[in-house]
Short mmCIF file of C-alpha atoms in Angstrom, two decimals:
data_model
loop_
_atom_site.label_atom_id
_atom_site.label_comp_id
_atom_site.label_asym_id
_atom_site.label_seq_id
_atom_site.Cartn_x
_atom_site.Cartn_y
_atom_site.Cartn_z
CA MET A 1 -18.05 -28.76 -57.28
CA SER A 2 -21.45 -30.24 -56.36
CA PHE A 3 -22.94 -33.31 -57.95
CA ASP A 4 -26.07 -31.35 -58.92
CA PHE A 5 -23.99 -28.76 -60.76
CA LEU A 6 -21.97 -31.36 -62.63
CA LYS A 7 -25.05 -33.43 -63.49
CA ASN A 8 -26.86 -30.33 -64.77
CA PHE A 9 -23.80 -29.40 -66.81
CA TYR A 10 -23.74 -32.88 -68.35
CA ASP A 11 -27.44 -32.79 -69.20
CA SER A 12 -27.37 -29.25 -70.61
CA MET A 13 -24.25 -29.24 -72.79
CA ARG A 14 -24.87 -28.73 -76.50
CA GLU A 15 -22.11 -31.08 -77.67
CA GLY A 16 -22.72 -34.76 -78.06
CA LEU A 17 -20.91 -36.78 -75.41
CA TYR A 18 -20.40 -40.47 -74.99
CA ALA A 19 -18.07 -42.46 -72.81
CA PHE A 20 -16.90 -46.04 -73.03
CA ASP A 21 -15.03 -48.38 -70.70
CA ASN A 22 -11.79 -50.30 -71.22
CA ASP A 23 -13.65 -52.86 -73.35
CA GLY A 24 -14.83 -50.10 -75.70
CA LYS A 25 -18.43 -50.45 -74.52
CA ILE A 26 -20.56 -47.34 -74.14
CA THR A 27 -21.38 -46.32 -70.57
CA HIS A 28 -22.86 -42.86 -71.11
CA PHE A 29 -24.61 -41.17 -74.04
CA ASN A 30 -25.89 -37.68 -73.26
CA ALA A 31 -29.04 -35.94 -74.48
CA SER A 32 -27.25 -33.93 -77.18
CA ALA A 33 -25.61 -37.07 -78.55
CA GLN A 34 -29.05 -38.67 -78.69
CA LYS A 35 -30.43 -35.64 -80.54
CA ILE A 36 -27.55 -35.47 -83.03
CA LEU A 37 -27.45 -39.19 -83.88
CA GLY A 38 -31.07 -40.17 -83.22
CA TYR A 39 -30.32 -43.06 -80.85
CA ASP A 40 -31.71 -43.43 -77.33
CA GLU A 41 -29.12 -44.02 -74.65
CA ALA A 42 -30.68 -47.41 -73.87
CA GLU A 43 -30.06 -48.53 -77.47
CA LEU A 44 -26.32 -47.99 -77.15
CA LEU A 45 -25.36 -48.77 -73.56
CA GLY A 46 -23.07 -51.79 -73.51
CA LYS A 47 -22.38 -51.55 -77.24
CA ILE A 48 -19.32 -50.45 -79.19
CA GLY A 49 -19.93 -47.16 -80.99
CA HIS A 50 -17.44 -47.90 -83.80
CA PHE A 51 -19.69 -50.56 -85.28
CA ILE A 52 -22.88 -48.50 -85.06
CA PHE A 53 -22.28 -44.86 -85.98
CA HIS A 54 -18.72 -44.53 -87.29
CA ALA A 55 -19.11 -44.28 -91.06
CA HIS A 56 -15.83 -46.09 -91.72
CA HIS A 57 -16.63 -49.30 -89.86
CA GLU A 58 -17.17 -51.35 -93.03
CA LYS A 59 -13.66 -50.53 -94.28
CA GLN A 60 -11.78 -50.17 -91.00
CA GLY A 61 -11.62 -52.64 -88.17
CA LEU A 62 -11.85 -51.46 -84.58
CA LEU A 63 -8.07 -51.53 -84.18
CA GLN A 64 -7.67 -49.35 -87.28
CA CYS A 65 -10.00 -46.65 -85.94
CA SER A 66 -7.96 -43.52 -85.10
CA LEU A 67 -10.12 -42.74 -82.07
CA TYR A 68 -9.78 -46.27 -80.68
CA LYS A 69 -6.02 -46.27 -81.34
CA ALA A 70 -5.67 -43.12 -79.23
CA PHE A 71 -7.77 -44.74 -76.50
CA LEU A 72 -5.57 -47.85 -76.44
CA GLN A 73 -2.50 -45.63 -76.12
CA GLY A 74 -4.12 -43.61 -73.33
CA GLU A 75 -3.77 -40.40 -75.32
CA PRO A 76 -6.14 -37.49 -76.08
CA TYR A 77 -7.61 -37.39 -79.59
CA GLU A 78 -9.03 -34.69 -81.81
CA GLY A 79 -10.05 -34.70 -85.45
CA GLU A 80 -12.87 -34.64 -87.97
CA ASP A 81 -14.90 -37.67 -88.89
CA ILE A 82 -18.17 -38.80 -90.44
CA PHE A 83 -20.91 -40.35 -88.32
CA LEU A 84 -23.99 -42.25 -89.44
CA THR A 85 -27.29 -41.26 -87.83
CA LYS A 86 -29.97 -43.76 -86.93
CA ASP A 87 -32.07 -42.66 -89.92
CA GLY A 88 -29.18 -43.25 -92.34
CA ARG A 89 -27.82 -39.72 -92.83
CA TRP A 90 -24.09 -38.98 -93.03
CA ILE A 91 -22.96 -36.02 -90.90
CA ASN A 92 -19.54 -34.45 -90.57
CA VAL A 93 -18.40 -34.05 -86.97
CA CYS A 94 -15.52 -32.61 -84.99
CA MET A 95 -14.34 -34.84 -82.15
CA ARG A 96 -12.25 -34.30 -79.06
CA ALA A 97 -11.61 -37.11 -76.62
CA ASN A 98 -9.73 -37.74 -73.39
CA PRO A 99 -8.95 -40.83 -71.31
CA ILE A 100 -10.46 -41.03 -67.82
CA PHE A 101 -8.02 -42.03 -65.10
CA GLU A 102 -8.72 -43.08 -61.55
CA LYS A 103 -5.70 -43.13 -59.23
CA GLY A 104 -3.47 -43.28 -62.27
CA VAL A 105 -5.31 -46.21 -63.84
CA LYS A 106 -7.16 -45.73 -67.15
CA LYS A 107 -10.87 -46.50 -66.64
CA GLY A 108 -12.36 -45.40 -69.94
CA TYR A 109 -12.64 -42.65 -72.53
CA VAL A 110 -14.85 -39.56 -72.93
CA VAL A 111 -15.67 -38.38 -76.45
CA LEU A 112 -17.16 -34.94 -77.22
CA PHE A 113 -18.45 -34.33 -80.74
CA TRP A 114 -20.49 -31.78 -82.65
CA SER A 115 -21.82 -31.51 -86.17
CA ILE A 116 -19.89 -29.23 -88.51
CA ALA A 117 -20.81 -27.65 -91.84
CA THR A 118 -19.67 -29.43 -95.02
CA LYS A 119 -18.67 -26.24 -96.88
CA ASN A 120 -15.06 -26.36 -95.70
CA ARG A 121 -12.51 -29.00 -96.40
CA ARG A 122 -15.19 -31.23 -97.70
CA ASP A 123 -12.86 -32.10 -100.66
CA ASN A 124 -12.95 -35.43 -98.66
CA GLU A 125 -14.99 -37.98 -100.53
CA ALA A 126 -12.62 -40.58 -99.18
CA MET A 127 -13.91 -39.69 -95.72
CA LEU A 128 -17.20 -41.46 -96.47
CA ASP A 129 -15.47 -44.48 -94.91
CA GLU A 130 -16.36 -44.52 -91.11
CA VAL A 131 -18.82 -46.09 -88.29
CA ALA A 132 -19.13 -48.06 -84.76
CA SER A 133 -20.86 -50.51 -82.14
CA SER A 134 -20.18 -51.91 -78.52
CA ILE A 135 -21.48 -53.02 -75.00
CA LEU A 136 -21.22 -51.76 -71.37
CA CYS A 137 -23.06 -51.31 -68.11
CA GLU A 138 -24.43 -48.03 -66.75
CA LYS A 139 -22.96 -47.00 -63.39
CA SER A 140 -25.53 -45.96 -60.83
CA ASP A 141 -23.39 -45.48 -57.76
CA PHE A 142 -23.57 -41.82 -56.67
CA ASP A 143 -19.85 -41.41 -55.97
CA GLU A 144 -18.88 -42.95 -59.32
CA SER A 145 -21.35 -40.69 -61.16
CA GLU A 146 -20.05 -37.56 -59.44
CA ALA A 147 -16.48 -38.54 -60.28
CA PHE A 148 -17.47 -39.17 -63.87
CA TYR A 149 -19.08 -35.76 -64.35
CA GLU A 150 -16.17 -34.02 -62.66
CA GLN A 151 -13.76 -35.87 -64.97
CA ILE A 152 -15.69 -34.53 -67.95
CA PHE A 153 -15.47 -30.95 -66.71
CA GLU A 154 -11.84 -31.03 -65.64
CA THR A 155 -10.23 -33.21 -68.33
CA ALA A 156 -12.24 -32.40 -71.46
CA ASN A 157 -10.14 -31.12 -74.35
CA LEU A 158 -12.91 -28.59 -74.98
CA GLY A 159 -12.72 -25.36 -73.06
CA ILE A 160 -15.78 -25.03 -70.82
CA CYS A 161 -16.98 -21.96 -68.93
CA LEU A 162 -20.04 -20.93 -66.97
CA THR A 163 -21.17 -17.28 -67.02
CA ASP A 164 -23.92 -15.61 -65.00
CA LYS A 165 -26.68 -13.28 -66.16
CA GLU A 166 -24.29 -10.31 -66.18
CA GLY A 167 -21.78 -12.17 -68.31
CA ARG A 168 -19.24 -12.81 -65.52
CA PHE A 169 -17.26 -16.02 -65.29
CA VAL A 170 -18.53 -18.37 -62.58
CA ALA A 171 -16.52 -21.48 -63.46
CA VAL A 172 -13.90 -22.42 -66.04
CA ASN A 173 -12.07 -25.66 -66.68
CA ALA A 174 -8.35 -26.12 -67.25
CA ALA A 175 -8.72 -26.34 -71.04
CA TYR A 176 -10.58 -23.01 -71.15
CA SER A 177 -7.87 -21.29 -69.11
CA LYS A 178 -5.14 -22.78 -71.28
CA ILE A 179 -6.75 -21.63 -74.55
CA TYR A 180 -6.85 -18.02 -73.38
CA GLY A 181 -3.62 -18.05 -71.35
CA TYR A 182 -5.25 -16.96 -68.08
CA SER A 183 -5.34 -18.73 -64.76
CA GLU A 184 -8.72 -19.67 -63.30
CA ALA A 185 -8.33 -16.98 -60.63
CA GLU A 186 -7.74 -14.31 -63.29
CA LEU A 187 -11.04 -15.19 -65.01
CA ILE A 188 -13.52 -15.90 -62.21
CA GLY A 189 -15.68 -12.86 -61.51
CA LYS A 190 -14.51 -10.99 -64.60
CA HIS A 191 -16.73 -10.16 -67.60
CA PHE A 192 -16.38 -12.37 -70.67
CA GLN A 193 -15.63 -9.32 -72.83
CA MET A 194 -12.03 -9.45 -71.57
CA ILE A 195 -11.36 -12.24 -74.10
CA ILE A 196 -13.17 -10.53 -76.98
CA PRO A 197 -11.58 -7.95 -79.30
CA GLU A 198 -12.91 -4.49 -78.48
CA GLU A 199 -14.48 -4.02 -81.94
CA ASN A 200 -16.74 -7.03 -81.27
CA HIS A 201 -17.97 -6.08 -77.79
CA ASP A 202 -21.29 -4.64 -78.94
CA ASN A 203 -22.22 -7.71 -81.00
CA LEU A 204 -21.43 -10.07 -78.15
CA HIS A 205 -23.47 -8.03 -75.69
CA VAL A 206 -26.42 -8.27 -78.10
CA ASP A 207 -25.93 -12.04 -78.35
CA ASN A 208 -25.78 -12.38 -74.58
CA ASP A 209 -28.95 -10.32 -74.15
CA SER A 210 -30.70 -12.51 -76.73
CA PHE A 211 -29.68 -15.52 -74.70
CA LEU A 212 -31.08 -14.07 -71.49
CA THR A 213 -34.38 -12.80 -72.89
CA GLN A 214 -35.15 -15.19 -75.76
CA ARG A 215 -32.95 -18.19 -74.99
CA LYS A 216 -31.57 -17.61 -78.47
CA LEU A 217 -28.46 -19.77 -78.63
CA HIS A 218 -25.50 -19.28 -80.94
CA ASN A 219 -23.12 -21.88 -82.34
CA ASP A 220 -20.47 -20.22 -84.43
CA GLU A 221 -16.85 -19.37 -85.07
CA TYR A 222 -15.57 -16.08 -83.76
CA GLU A 223 -12.34 -14.22 -83.15
CA ALA A 224 -11.02 -13.98 -79.59
CA ILE A 225 -7.95 -12.55 -77.90
CA ARG A 226 -5.52 -14.26 -75.52
CA LYS A 227 -3.90 -12.74 -72.44
CA ASP A 228 -0.71 -12.18 -74.46
CA GLY A 229 -2.68 -10.20 -77.07
CA LYS A 230 -2.58 -12.87 -79.76
CA ARG A 231 -5.73 -13.10 -81.89
CA ILE A 232 -7.16 -16.61 -82.13
CA PHE A 233 -10.27 -18.23 -83.60
CA VAL A 234 -12.59 -20.44 -81.58
CA TYR A 235 -15.70 -22.47 -82.29
CA ALA A 236 -18.24 -21.96 -79.51
CA SER A 237 -21.58 -23.47 -78.63
CA GLU A 238 -23.92 -22.52 -75.81
CA GLY A 239 -26.21 -24.27 -73.42
CA ILE A 240 -28.40 -23.33 -70.46
CA LEU A 241 -28.24 -24.35 -66.79
CA ASP A 242 -31.57 -23.45 -65.20
CA HIS A 243 -31.87 -25.44 -62.02
CA ILE A 244 -28.93 -24.03 -60.12
CA ILE A 245 -29.04 -21.36 -57.40
CA GLY A 246 -28.24 -17.98 -58.93
CA GLY A 247 -29.11 -19.17 -62.42
CA PRO A 248 -29.85 -19.30 -65.17
CA TYR A 249 -26.25 -19.72 -66.25
CA LYS A 250 -24.89 -19.95 -69.73
CA ILE A 251 -22.56 -22.84 -70.49
CA THR A 252 -20.17 -22.13 -73.33
CA THR A 253 -17.89 -24.78 -74.75
CA ILE A 254 -15.08 -23.74 -77.06
CA SER A 255 -12.34 -25.29 -79.14
CA ASP A 256 -9.34 -23.47 -80.56
CA ILE A 257 -9.66 -23.67 -84.37
CA THR A 258 -6.99 -21.09 -85.22
CA GLU A 259 -4.92 -23.59 -87.19
CA MET A 260 -8.00 -24.81 -89.05
CA VAL A 261 -9.09 -21.24 -89.95
CA GLU A 262 -5.60 -20.33 -91.12
CA SER A 263 -5.27 -23.52 -93.16
CA ARG A 264 -8.75 -22.88 -94.60
CA LYS A 265 -7.65 -19.38 -95.61
CA LEU A 266 -4.49 -20.79 -97.18
CA GLN A 267 -6.53 -23.43 -98.97
CA LYS A 268 -8.86 -20.78 -100.41
CA GLU A 269 -5.88 -18.77 -101.61
CA GLN A 270 -4.40 -21.87 -103.23
CA GLU A 271 -7.73 -22.77 -104.82
CA ALA A 272 -8.07 -19.23 -106.19
CA MET A 273 -4.59 -19.54 -107.67
CA LEU A 274 -5.45 -22.93 -109.16
CA ILE A 275 -8.64 -21.57 -110.67
CA GLN A 276 -6.71 -18.70 -112.21
CA GLN A 277 -4.14 -21.12 -113.62
CA ASN A 278 -6.94 -23.26 -114.98
CA LYS A 279 -8.45 -20.21 -116.69
CA LEU A 280 -5.12 -19.50 -118.35
CA ALA A 281 -4.80 -23.15 -119.38
CA ALA A 282 -8.37 -23.09 -120.72
CA MET A 283 -7.57 -19.94 -122.68
CA GLY A 284 -4.59 -21.69 -124.24
CA GLU A 285 -6.75 -24.69 -125.12
CA MET A 286 -9.41 -22.39 -126.57
CA ILE A 287 -6.83 -20.73 -128.82
CA GLY A 288 -5.66 -24.19 -129.88
CA HIS A 289 -9.21 -25.28 -130.71
CA ILE A 290 -9.89 -22.08 -132.65
CA ALA A 291 -6.61 -22.41 -134.55
CA HIS A 292 -7.48 -25.98 -135.50
CA GLN A 293 -10.96 -25.09 -136.69
CA TRP A 294 -9.72 -22.05 -138.61
CA ARG A 295 -6.85 -23.83 -140.34
CA GLN A 296 -8.92 -25.48 -143.08
CA PRO A 297 -11.10 -22.42 -143.92
CA LEU A 298 -7.98 -20.22 -144.06
CA ASN A 299 -6.31 -22.67 -146.44
CA VAL A 300 -9.39 -22.68 -148.69
CA MET A 301 -9.60 -18.87 -148.63
CA ASN A 302 -5.90 -18.63 -149.48
CA ILE A 303 -6.27 -21.03 -152.41
CA THR A 304 -9.39 -19.19 -153.61
CA THR A 305 -7.69 -15.78 -153.59
CA LEU A 306 -4.63 -17.21 -155.40
CA ASP A 307 -6.95 -18.74 -158.01
CA LEU A 308 -8.62 -15.35 -158.52
CA LYS A 309 -5.24 -13.69 -158.94
CA PHE A 310 -4.04 -16.22 -161.56
CA LYS A 311 -7.31 -16.03 -163.50
CA GLN A 312 -7.10 -12.23 -163.54
CA GLU A 313 -3.53 -12.37 -164.81
CA LEU A 314 -4.55 -14.85 -167.48
CA GLY A 315 -7.55 -12.74 -168.41
CA SER A 316 -9.96 -15.60 -167.72
CA LEU A 317 -11.68 -14.01 -164.69
CA ASN A 318 -15.31 -13.22 -165.47
CA ASP A 319 -18.13 -11.96 -163.29
CA GLU A 320 -19.58 -15.42 -162.68
CA LYS A 321 -16.25 -16.86 -161.44
CA LEU A 322 -15.62 -13.78 -159.27
CA LYS A 323 -19.10 -14.00 -157.74
CA SER A 324 -18.65 -17.73 -157.04
CA ALA A 325 -15.24 -17.20 -155.39
CA LEU A 326 -16.50 -14.31 -153.26
CA GLY A 327 -19.43 -16.49 -152.17
CA VAL A 328 -16.99 -19.18 -150.97
CA ILE A 329 -14.94 -16.61 -149.05
CA GLU A 330 -18.08 -15.09 -147.48
CA SER A 331 -19.30 -18.52 -146.39
CA LEU A 332 -15.93 -19.37 -144.83
CA THR A 333 -15.67 -16.07 -142.94
CA GLU A 334 -19.19 -16.63 -141.55
CA GLN A 335 -18.13 -20.12 -140.45
CA MET A 336 -15.04 -18.66 -138.72
CA SER A 337 -17.15 -15.98 -137.06
CA ASN A 338 -19.56 -18.64 -135.75
CA THR A 339 -16.60 -20.54 -134.32
CA ILE A 340 -15.55 -17.45 -132.34
CA ASN A 341 -19.12 -16.98 -131.06
CA ASP A 342 -19.32 -20.63 -129.99
CA PHE A 343 -16.11 -20.36 -127.98
CA MET A 344 -17.11 -17.05 -126.42
CA ASN A 345 -20.40 -18.58 -125.26
CA PHE A 346 -18.61 -21.70 -124.04
CA TYR A 347 -16.21 -19.83 -121.76
CA LYS A 348 -18.59 -17.05 -120.73
CA PRO A 349 -18.84 -16.99 -116.90
CA ASN A 350 -22.30 -17.91 -115.64
CA LYS A 351 -23.08 -18.54 -111.97
CA ASP A 352 -26.87 -18.89 -112.25
CA LYS A 353 -27.81 -22.46 -111.51
CA LYS A 354 -30.76 -23.77 -113.49
CA ASP A 355 -32.22 -26.90 -115.08
CA PHE A 356 -30.64 -27.95 -118.36
CA SER A 357 -30.58 -30.85 -120.80
CA LEU A 358 -27.65 -33.20 -120.21
CA TYR A 359 -27.61 -34.36 -123.84
CA GLU A 360 -27.54 -30.84 -125.31
CA THR A 361 -24.81 -29.78 -122.89
CA VAL A 362 -22.60 -32.74 -123.75
CA LEU A 363 -23.28 -32.28 -127.48
CA TYR A 364 -22.27 -28.62 -127.32
CA ALA A 365 -19.01 -29.50 -125.56
CA THR A 366 -18.16 -32.32 -127.97
CA ASN A 367 -18.80 -30.11 -131.01
CA ILE A 368 -15.92 -27.91 -129.85
CA ILE A 369 -13.40 -30.73 -130.11
CA ALA A 370 -15.05 -32.82 -132.85
CA PRO A 371 -12.83 -31.47 -135.68
CA GLN A 372 -9.67 -32.47 -133.81
CA LEU A 373 -11.04 -35.92 -133.06
CA LYS A 374 -11.90 -36.38 -136.73
CA HIS A 375 -8.43 -35.21 -137.77
CA GLU A 376 -6.83 -37.83 -135.49
CA ALA A 377 -9.22 -40.61 -136.58
CA ILE A 378 -10.85 -40.90 -133.16
CA SER A 379 -14.52 -41.85 -133.22
CA LEU A 380 -16.86 -40.35 -130.64
CA SER A 381 -20.21 -41.90 -129.71
CA LEU A 382 -22.91 -40.49 -127.43
CA ASN A 383 -25.56 -42.58 -125.70
CA ILE A 384 -27.55 -40.13 -123.58
CA ASP A 385 -31.30 -40.03 -123.12
CA SER A 386 -32.49 -36.61 -124.30
CA LYS A 387 -34.95 -36.53 -121.36
CA LEU A 388 -32.21 -36.49 -118.70
CA ARG A 389 -31.95 -33.12 -116.99
CA LEU A 390 -29.60 -31.72 -114.37
CA HIS A 391 -29.63 -28.66 -112.13
CA GLY A 392 -26.51 -26.53 -111.89
CA LEU A 393 -24.08 -24.66 -114.13
CA ALA A 394 -24.21 -26.08 -117.65
CA ASN A 395 -21.14 -24.20 -118.87
CA GLU A 396 -19.01 -25.62 -116.04
CA LEU A 397 -20.14 -29.16 -116.87
CA GLN A 398 -19.18 -28.48 -120.49
CA GLN A 399 -15.68 -27.64 -119.30
CA VAL A 400 -15.52 -30.94 -117.39
CA ILE A 401 -16.66 -32.91 -120.46
CA LEU A 402 -14.23 -31.08 -122.74
CA ASN A 403 -11.38 -31.70 -120.30
CA LEU A 404 -12.10 -35.44 -120.06
CA ILE A 405 -12.41 -35.87 -123.84
CA THR A 406 -9.25 -33.82 -124.44
CA ASN A 407 -7.38 -36.05 -121.96
CA ALA A 408 -8.65 -39.15 -123.76
CA LYS A 409 -7.58 -37.66 -127.11
CA ASP A 410 -4.10 -36.96 -125.73
CA ALA A 411 -3.86 -40.52 -124.36
CA PHE A 412 -4.19 -41.87 -127.92
CA ALA A 413 -1.21 -39.80 -129.10
CA SER A 414 1.34 -42.35 -127.92
CA LYS A 415 -0.69 -45.40 -128.93
CA ASP A 416 -0.63 -47.19 -132.28
CA LEU A 417 -4.21 -48.45 -132.48
CA GLU A 418 -6.34 -49.34 -135.47
CA THR A 419 -9.52 -48.27 -133.70
CA LYS A 420 -9.58 -45.25 -131.42
CA GLN A 421 -12.86 -44.70 -129.66
CA ILE A 422 -14.34 -42.45 -126.98
CA CYS A 423 -17.81 -43.19 -125.61
CA VAL A 424 -19.99 -40.89 -123.50
CA VAL A 425 -22.87 -42.68 -121.78
CA ALA A 426 -25.41 -41.51 -119.19
CA TRP A 427 -28.09 -43.26 -117.14
CA SER A 428 -30.37 -42.51 -114.22
CA SER A 429 -30.96 -44.49 -111.02
CA ASN A 430 -32.67 -44.01 -107.67
CA ASP A 431 -29.57 -42.22 -106.39
CA GLY A 432 -29.32 -39.73 -109.27
CA ILE A 433 -27.72 -39.48 -112.70
CA SER A 434 -24.35 -40.91 -113.76
CA LEU A 435 -22.37 -39.87 -116.81
CA CYS A 436 -19.45 -41.96 -118.03
CA VAL A 437 -16.59 -40.97 -120.37
CA GLU A 438 -14.49 -43.95 -121.44
CA ASP A 439 -11.84 -44.70 -124.02
CA ASN A 440 -9.74 -47.60 -125.30
CA ALA A 441 -6.38 -45.78 -124.99
CA GLY A 442 -4.80 -48.35 -122.65
CA GLY A 443 -5.86 -47.08 -119.24
CA ILE A 444 -3.97 -45.44 -116.39
CA ASP A 445 -1.21 -46.93 -114.28
CA GLU A 446 -2.94 -48.42 -111.20
CA ALA A 447 -0.37 -46.77 -108.93
CA LEU A 448 -1.48 -43.35 -110.21
CA LEU A 449 -5.26 -43.77 -109.98
CA GLU A 450 -5.53 -42.62 -106.35
CA ARG A 451 -3.58 -39.41 -107.06
CA ILE A 452 -5.06 -38.41 -110.38
CA PHE A 453 -7.37 -35.72 -108.93
CA GLU A 454 -4.63 -34.06 -106.86
CA PRO A 455 -3.58 -30.54 -107.87
CA TYR A 456 -0.44 -30.35 -110.02
CA PHE A 457 -0.41 -34.12 -110.56
CA THR A 458 -0.17 -35.07 -114.23
CA THR A 459 0.46 -38.26 -116.16
CA LYS A 460 1.43 -36.33 -119.29
CA GLY A 461 4.80 -35.02 -118.15
CA GLN A 462 5.52 -31.45 -117.10
CA MET A 463 5.87 -30.21 -120.68
CA GLN A 464 2.46 -31.50 -121.77
CA GLY A 465 0.20 -30.95 -118.78
CA SER A 466 -0.24 -28.62 -115.79
CA GLY A 467 -1.90 -31.21 -113.57
CA ILE A 468 -4.81 -28.97 -112.56
CA GLY A 469 -7.48 -29.95 -115.12
CA LEU A 470 -8.81 -33.01 -113.27
CA TYR A 471 -8.52 -31.24 -109.92
CA ILE A 472 -10.72 -28.43 -111.26
CA CYS A 473 -13.14 -31.07 -112.61
CA SER A 474 -13.45 -32.57 -109.13
CA MET A 475 -14.01 -29.11 -107.63
CA ILE A 476 -16.74 -28.33 -110.16
CA MET A 477 -18.50 -31.63 -109.47
CA LYS A 478 -18.52 -31.01 -105.71
CA GLU A 479 -19.20 -27.30 -105.56
CA SER A 480 -21.51 -26.80 -108.54
CA PHE A 481 -23.41 -30.08 -108.50
CA GLY A 482 -22.90 -31.61 -105.06
CA GLY A 483 -21.61 -34.71 -106.82
CA ARG A 484 -18.28 -36.38 -107.39
CA ILE A 485 -15.98 -37.77 -110.06
CA LYS A 486 -14.14 -41.07 -109.91
CA VAL A 487 -11.94 -43.07 -112.26
CA GLU A 488 -11.29 -46.74 -112.95
CA ASN A 489 -9.63 -48.84 -115.59
CA ILE A 490 -11.60 -50.96 -118.04
CA SER A 491 -10.31 -54.53 -118.21
CA TYR A 492 -11.07 -57.54 -120.35
CA GLU A 493 -9.53 -60.94 -119.63
CA ASP A 494 -6.83 -59.37 -117.44
CA ASP A 495 -5.90 -56.81 -120.12
CA VAL A 496 -6.43 -53.11 -119.40
CA ILE A 497 -8.28 -51.67 -122.37
CA GLY A 498 -8.81 -48.06 -121.35
CA ALA A 499 -9.96 -45.61 -118.67
CA ARG A 500 -13.46 -44.78 -117.47
CA PHE A 501 -14.32 -41.50 -115.71
CA ILE A 502 -17.69 -41.53 -113.94
CA LEU A 503 -19.50 -38.32 -112.95
CA GLU A 504 -22.15 -38.87 -110.27
CA PHE A 505 -24.91 -36.27 -109.86
CA PRO A 506 -27.22 -36.74 -106.84
CA ASN A 507 -30.96 -36.16 -107.12
CA TYR A 508 -31.98 -32.54 -106.56
#
């Protein structure tokens, strides 16, 4: 394979690529990597990437970095990570990496990466812990450069193919052949539609024509078919090779994401099941709240009707007493009817995001549980600026607030305290709005704090809790508000006083 072809391939590929030597220092940083991360190659040559653009570098040393560990062991690596761009943005990336060997001796490492959407499996706040920096010399010797580019093509974990204007395979690397189960000889000269399910042929022909006429590139997931007939999913990105005889050619790089797609599907099914379970749990809680708020009016109505009966039997019931008693009953039934309306509005599904008052939303949620808090001698205080506004689904935030306050109420059940208090406080900063729900119920075991937002994990015991409430709260914060929820214990002079849940809403 000629040097010109390999060099053009390197310059034209859509994935970011960087290579580093045995000291971890960057030797190559291609044009796509520069575009994705915003650094010029000259800024990074001779430096260690971990300390510059790996988002976890402040919390993980170089030897703790999964990518660098694989490099030290001379093994391939693939995974998802978070990189930091030059202008300070966090981006999620997929990475695949391979060691470079020369006569059996490891000479360095090649890393391919590409930005991925945050919609899937971005339940990973903990992943905002990664970054990198290093130093190395650029090789200018022609033979070394040609060997380097050929190493990229032949040893990359990504499948790479070159197709001509008619869509026929011109070149494929070993990884591409392995993904589809064909040999190189079985692919070269054949049309790319042989690896595409028949029902998708028309769409792919349209995409290929768009590429030829408009240079309209596509980066996407799609379904493919192996030689053995098995359906798989791949992520593909395209590039253009212009300055080669017979061109232009289309470079397509692919990675097999079948396991990821299947696990994503399973995760969605599990999340749907969790949401349904949460709805059932919320319905049970709603019935409990209604029962609590109806108990006192029903008692009063019962006493009133008994009083009317006795007075009638004694002959002391007159029109004035009857009218007064009926007025009491009418007032109580109206109060009970309003309670039903409040709960129906509270749990009514609403997926229209809009601006809303944070104070009014919190107040509405706390009014639902206020009678129970009063009954159990728990004081509730709100300190929220009435001017604070959020954008999103107000009814879902109300469910989060109600869940947190209910958990705090339950935490007091096993505590013998003179003063039981729950505080809800909110404030704004340059980063957004924070809302804090804290109590003095003794806090949470430190060993449990890291797991508290996991599905089915509960500190209440299996008979008292389902373990999905806080998980749903974390889902709501991420998916409805683009924010997050975290928890910490409140301490004073080495004594744990209570728990503090903090909701963080970014600016919108």
